[in-house]
Every structure is written in structure tokens, then in C-alpha cells.
């Protein structure tokens, strides 16, 4: 008995996905993921992004030395710098991926470690009688972060390439 189905076997057979086609599609997805990761990394560790983040960190940390009414006044420039970072990322980033769990955890651990170094150094400088311990500590921590950024980029690039090579 003939069927009224317009999708007979001949049309379906023409659009069947072979294992080689599936493998090629997955390889293309992996390559695109690697490209987007590299583009995101280049943007996040670019000079404008790093300098804006460094300025934000420095202003925030150095403001600990200001007297009480002025310490709160630093909130406005800090918020403007955060807004600049968000706008730059939203409208300037070539790729906007969601951060993975590992990336978020690394960011939190790195931030907490940087803050701990800042507080420890500020306490040591304050105990030593330095008049502006937070300003100097902020300069040391921000300078260290800027000096470490190229190495962090190399490591992250190597991880991206290594992950891509393992999949091939």
C-alpha cells in the first residue's frame, strides 16, 4: 500500500549524516572554540584592558590611606572605571563567552591572593612607620600584576593549545 508521506527514503538518504561528516563538524566546532578562546584571551589581556583594570585596582587600594570623607569619594572614579571596563567588554570584545567554573575559581583565588598580599604588605609598611602604606602596597601589587600578565597570557595560551592538541 503506497504512503502519502512526502519524505520517502530517497530524500532522507540524501541528507543522512555520515560518521566522517559528524567528525568534521565536531572538529570545526573545536577549532572555533579554540579561536574564540584565543580572541577572548587577547582582548582581556590587551594593554587597554590591563591598564584600566590596573588603574581601578590602584585607585581602590590607594584610597585606604585617604581620610574618611575622601575615602568614600574614590567610589565615583572606581565606579566609572568599572563602567568603562564593562562598556569596553560589551561593545569592544570580539567574543563574549561565559566564563567557565575553573576560570571563575581562578579569578576569585587570584583576587583573594592579591588582596592578601596587599593587606600583609600594608600592615608591614604601617608597622615600619611608612606614612602611606596602602599607596605603596597598591603600587607594588598592581606593578606585580602588570609584570605577571605576559606570563599568565603565555600559560593560558599554552593551555588552550594543549587542550586543542589533545582533542585531535
GROMACS .gro file of N, CA, C and O in nm, residues 37 75 82 112:
model
   16
   37UNK      N    1   3.842   3.130   2.220
   37UNK     CA    2   3.917   3.140   2.345
   37UNK      C    3   4.041   3.226   2.330
   37UNK      O    4   4.073   3.308   2.416
   75UNK      N    5   3.497   5.624   4.548
   75UNK     CA    6   3.398   5.532   4.493
   75UNK      C    7   3.354   5.574   4.353
   75UNK      O    8   3.339   5.490   4.265
   82UNK      N    9   3.494   5.087   3.646
   82UNK     CA   10   3.421   4.960   3.627
   82UNK      C   11   3.326   4.973   3.509
   82UNK      O   12   3.318   4.882   3.425
  112UNK      N   13   4.172   3.708   4.569
  112UNK     CA   14   4.193   3.696   4.714
  112UNK      C   15   4.341   3.693   4.750
  112UNK      O   16   4.383   3.753   4.850
   0.00000   0.00000   0.00000
